[in-house]
Amino acid sequence: MATGIRDKVAIIGMGCTRFGERWDVGADGLMVEAFLEALADAGIERARIEAAWVGNALDDINVGNSALPAAHALRLSTVPVTRVENMCATGTEALRGAAYAVASGAVDIALAIGVEKLKDTGYGGLPLRTKGMQNDLWMPYGSAPGTFAQLAGAYAARHGIAVGDLKRAMAHVSWKSHQNGALSPKAHLRGAVDMEKILNAPLIADPLGLFDCCGVSDGAAAAIVTTPEIARALGKADPVTIKAIQLSASNGWEMQFGAWDGASVPNTRAAAARAYAEAGIRDPRAELDMTEVHDCFSITELVIMEDLGLSDDGRAPADILDGRFDSGGAIPCQLDGGLKCFGHPVGASGLRMAYEVYTQLQGRAGERQRGKVDFGLTHNLGGSPFNSVAAVAILGRLN
Amino acid sequence: MSGLAQSFGVAALGGYVPLLRLDRKAASRELGWSGLPMPRAGMRSVADWDEDALTMAVEAARQLCRESAPDALRFASTSAYFTDRAQSGMALDALAMPRTVRTSDAANSRRAATSAMLDALLGRRDEIVTAGEKRPTQPGSAAQLTFGDGAAAVRTGPDAPARLAGHASLSHDLVDRYASRDHPFTYAYEERFVRDVAVAEVLVPVVRAACVAAGIAPGQLAHAAVHEPVGGCWRAVAKALDCGIPNHCEAVSEMAGDLGTAHALYGLGLALDTAEVGDFVLLVSFGSGADAMVFEVTSPVPGASAMAAALKEGQVLASYSRFLSLTGSLELDWGMRAEFEQKAQATVLERVGRDMIGFIGGRDSTGNVQFPKSAFPVNPALSEVEMMEDVRLADLEARIVSITADRLNFSPDPPFDFGLVQFKNGARVLVEMVNRPAEGFRVGDRVRMRLRIKAQNRRLGFRTYFWKAAPLMRPVLGDA
């Protein structure tokens, strides 16, 4: 029987670039920036890295397929580098690859790095695909906000909530994240935004307005992982460890089979249940100190709170408006401002979330610090609500 | 010119008019400053950006697809998109007909459809002739307001409720108007010249000959569907032949515009809807000559009343600039996202294209239907590979499960409405929505499927087609 990777892998160093419209630097430069911070944080020589996983989702923009762009950028000499892509879960996927390599005993020290250079497209939103495949013969080519906006109508219908009331809860999600983001020096958007402005913003995809959508930005984040024993030997007395990493991918039933009500994301529920089991968490509402979730859109974060079991079904709007997930609430969400304020350079986001939890676990988050943090959760949701890859990771300390 | 004493004739008719209508008076007011002469009466139908001659012809013909396939499917248009790819073959797949049904395209004349229809009747064959038209026109031209977009189809067959009693044809290269590769917009000559020559040299002789072939005097005709090259022709012909009967094509012109190859067939639908048993009905199409047919009505013709009703349904297009954009007369700068270009691969079309344009899903061993088909069924109750039975979803109603109006991704006619729809047979499909109602789409709305252009690559000159969801009912004009 598999025992999972709980406490088998320690994170000894992390790095994260400033996210934003990084006109000053390309994908290679972003990787270097995150890598150097992680390396300094780990306190090791670069030659000790035995394997690397690079996460990059949209290869049309600057980075390209294969290991080579990362191997070149970081000058990783003869190191086995693997490029992974799993939509918005790509960053966490890279961390999973590196963690599994350490946990298996295949290597002692591995690197996970995620990067995306979105702002070379010349337009807002995610890049468009150009190679026509079978799905393009029938599937609507909606934008990311268009696909996630579908959650709102279905959620309102499922729970009998007026869309106007739902909009207020969604607006609170964005308001809260902007409040938090204002305290994040590496965030893209650092200004607080008032509720009226959020509620009256122009529509992007009904009912999502501009402030219901996360930013689009460039960025990279990296983690260096090893065994707890090596971490201690390197002077990390109480290292941050990975308690769980779980993924769940759609097999198509949500969008092809009639059972799904469109008001939740079953993959998040599946990944979360497995992650809680792997981490030994029985009551996430009591045991989790913070979450960094995939708030690509405000409605997504709202639904995620239920999918992670942090709100009862149909209760997330009320819990959000009650402040449960605000920075001073019972289970703060997006203490760093989330995708809302960092933007979403796809391959980097999962590792950026881990960076915030890692920082909070070590009490190094400055004015954002949430007191003592024992468990933090990260969550990614790739694709669309009806055709997704969900990733849930839980970090804690060894002792 | 000959008479036929058998019961071959029109078995059924179908028609399609796009939802949108442009009020000619409002449009001519927009151009009033120019002093250009503009028609001011009535409305013209306006196709959506994703409708073309093929999609509309399929919509007209799908009403004629009974359980048995016809011997042949003929497609007629002067505005077909492809010049070396048979629209009839695509229509065949869109209508999910067997590939053994013979197909052909007819073009280059406004009477291409009636000529194909007459061939089917004379050959005593069960055939569907479907005509669709979306002709490019130039702003400022009278044609932009007099032309309309739409389609009409006819099924010929034995024991028909409208028996072909007689016919006549005349070829005459009268250049009343033309379009060419170098001049894709219609070029029209002086109306007085066209009217005088068309009436005297073509229409009067051909109608007279058809009546002789039918064994009747022109005065015995009860209804007419005459596609006039210019207004006033039928009045002159009727006066010359002493038969003062209504020309139902005028109502088509008034409510939707001149539908080109589909015009006479649409008028025939209106005429047959009004005709009584025992009436003789005249059909005349014009273009480089004329075809004239006389039908004797023996019972109500299926499809005729629906064509009359469809003319009265629609939504008035309030914006003249949107009309110009929809007709390709105005090129807006849609921004960088509109630079998106996606190449359709012939290999992919060959593998799955027929299931796509035919909207064919699969039924698994439990009876659940899914789209598209797959080796492992999507049904969680099944875990083994199995063969699926073809199930056509195009003709089934569905309900909206989730929906949004996307304003970010490029659409030539925003917003881009799309969402999940649920069919009663279990199939759930993510589809685009068309014919947006005034209040927008909502979860739970009932929808029906319409064939539309899925994607077009203007640089490579290629289109793919798929089905999109439209509200089940259309508003009645005047209420919209």
Coordinates of C-alpha atoms in Angstrom, one line a residue, chain A residues 121-126 128-134 136-143 145-147 149-150 153-154 157 203-206 252-258 260 386, chain B residues 336-337 340-343 345 348-349 352 356 368 370-372 378-380 401-409 416 418-420 422 426 428-432 443 454 464 466:
Chain A
T121 CA 1.7 38.4 -26.9
G122 CA 0.8 42.1 -27.3
Y123 CA -2.7 41.6 -26.0
G124 CA -4.6 40.9 -22.8
G125 CA -5.7 37.4 -21.7
L126 CA -4.0 34.2 -22.5
L128 CA -4.6 31.8 -28.6
R129 CA -3.8 28.4 -30.0
T130 CA -3.4 28.2 -33.8
K131 CA -3.1 24.5 -34.6
G132 CA -6.6 23.2 -35.6
M133 CA -7.4 19.9 -34.1
Q134 CA -10.5 17.8 -33.7
D136 CA -11.6 23.0 -32.8
L137 CA -14.1 21.6 -35.3
W138 CA -16.8 21.8 -32.7
M139 CA -15.8 23.2 -29.3
P140 CA -16.4 26.9 -28.8
Y141 CA -13.2 28.8 -28.4
G142 CA -14.2 30.8 -25.4
S143 CA -11.8 32.9 -23.4
P145 CA -13.1 34.3 -18.3
G146 CA -15.7 33.0 -20.6
T147 CA -15.3 29.4 -19.5
A149 CA -18.0 32.6 -15.9
Q150 CA -20.1 29.5 -16.6
G153 CA -24.8 31.1 -13.6
A154 CA -24.8 27.4 -12.7
A157 CA -29.2 28.3 -10.3
L203 CA -18.1 43.2 -18.0
I204 CA -15.6 40.8 -19.5
A205 CA -17.8 37.7 -19.5
D206 CA -21.2 37.8 -17.9
G252 CA -14.5 14.3 -19.9
W253 CA -17.6 13.4 -18.0
E254 CA -18.4 16.9 -16.7
M255 CA -18.8 18.3 -20.1
Q256 CA -20.1 15.2 -21.9
F257 CA -22.2 13.4 -19.3
G258 CA -25.3 14.7 -17.7
W260 CA -22.7 17.4 -13.1
F386 CA -16.0 21.5 -16.9
Chain B
M336 CA -4.9 41.9 -31.9
R337 CA -7.0 39.0 -30.7
F340 CA -6.0 34.8 -34.5
E341 CA -5.7 32.3 -37.4
Q342 CA -6.2 28.6 -37.1
K343 CA -5.6 26.2 -39.9
Q345 CA -6.3 20.1 -41.1
V348 CA -8.6 15.7 -39.1
L349 CA -11.6 16.6 -41.3
V352 CA -14.0 13.1 -37.8
M356 CA -18.8 17.1 -36.7
N368 CA -26.5 7.0 -22.8
Q370 CA -22.3 11.4 -25.7
F371 CA -20.6 13.7 -28.1
P372 CA -18.1 13.2 -29.5
V378 CA -17.7 8.9 -20.9
N379 CA -20.4 7.1 -18.8
P380 CA -18.8 6.4 -15.4
V401 CA -26.8 24.1 -18.3
S402 CA -24.3 27.0 -18.1
I403 CA -23.8 30.1 -20.1
T404 CA -21.8 33.3 -20.4
A405 CA -21.5 36.2 -22.8
D406 CA -17.8 36.4 -23.4
R407 CA -16.5 39.9 -24.3
L408 CA -12.8 39.1 -24.3
N409 CA -12.3 36.6 -27.1
F416 CA -19.6 35.5 -27.8
F418 CA -21.4 29.9 -25.2
G419 CA -22.1 27.3 -22.6
L420 CA -23.0 23.7 -21.9
Q422 CA -28.0 19.1 -22.1
G426 CA -27.8 12.1 -21.9
R428 CA -23.9 17.2 -22.9
V429 CA -22.1 19.5 -25.2
L430 CA -20.3 22.8 -25.0
V431 CA -21.7 24.9 -27.8
E432 CA -21.8 28.4 -29.1
V443 CA -29.6 28.6 -17.5
K454 CA -17.5 27.3 -36.9
T464 CA -15.4 24.7 -41.1
F466 CA -20.6 23.0 -36.8

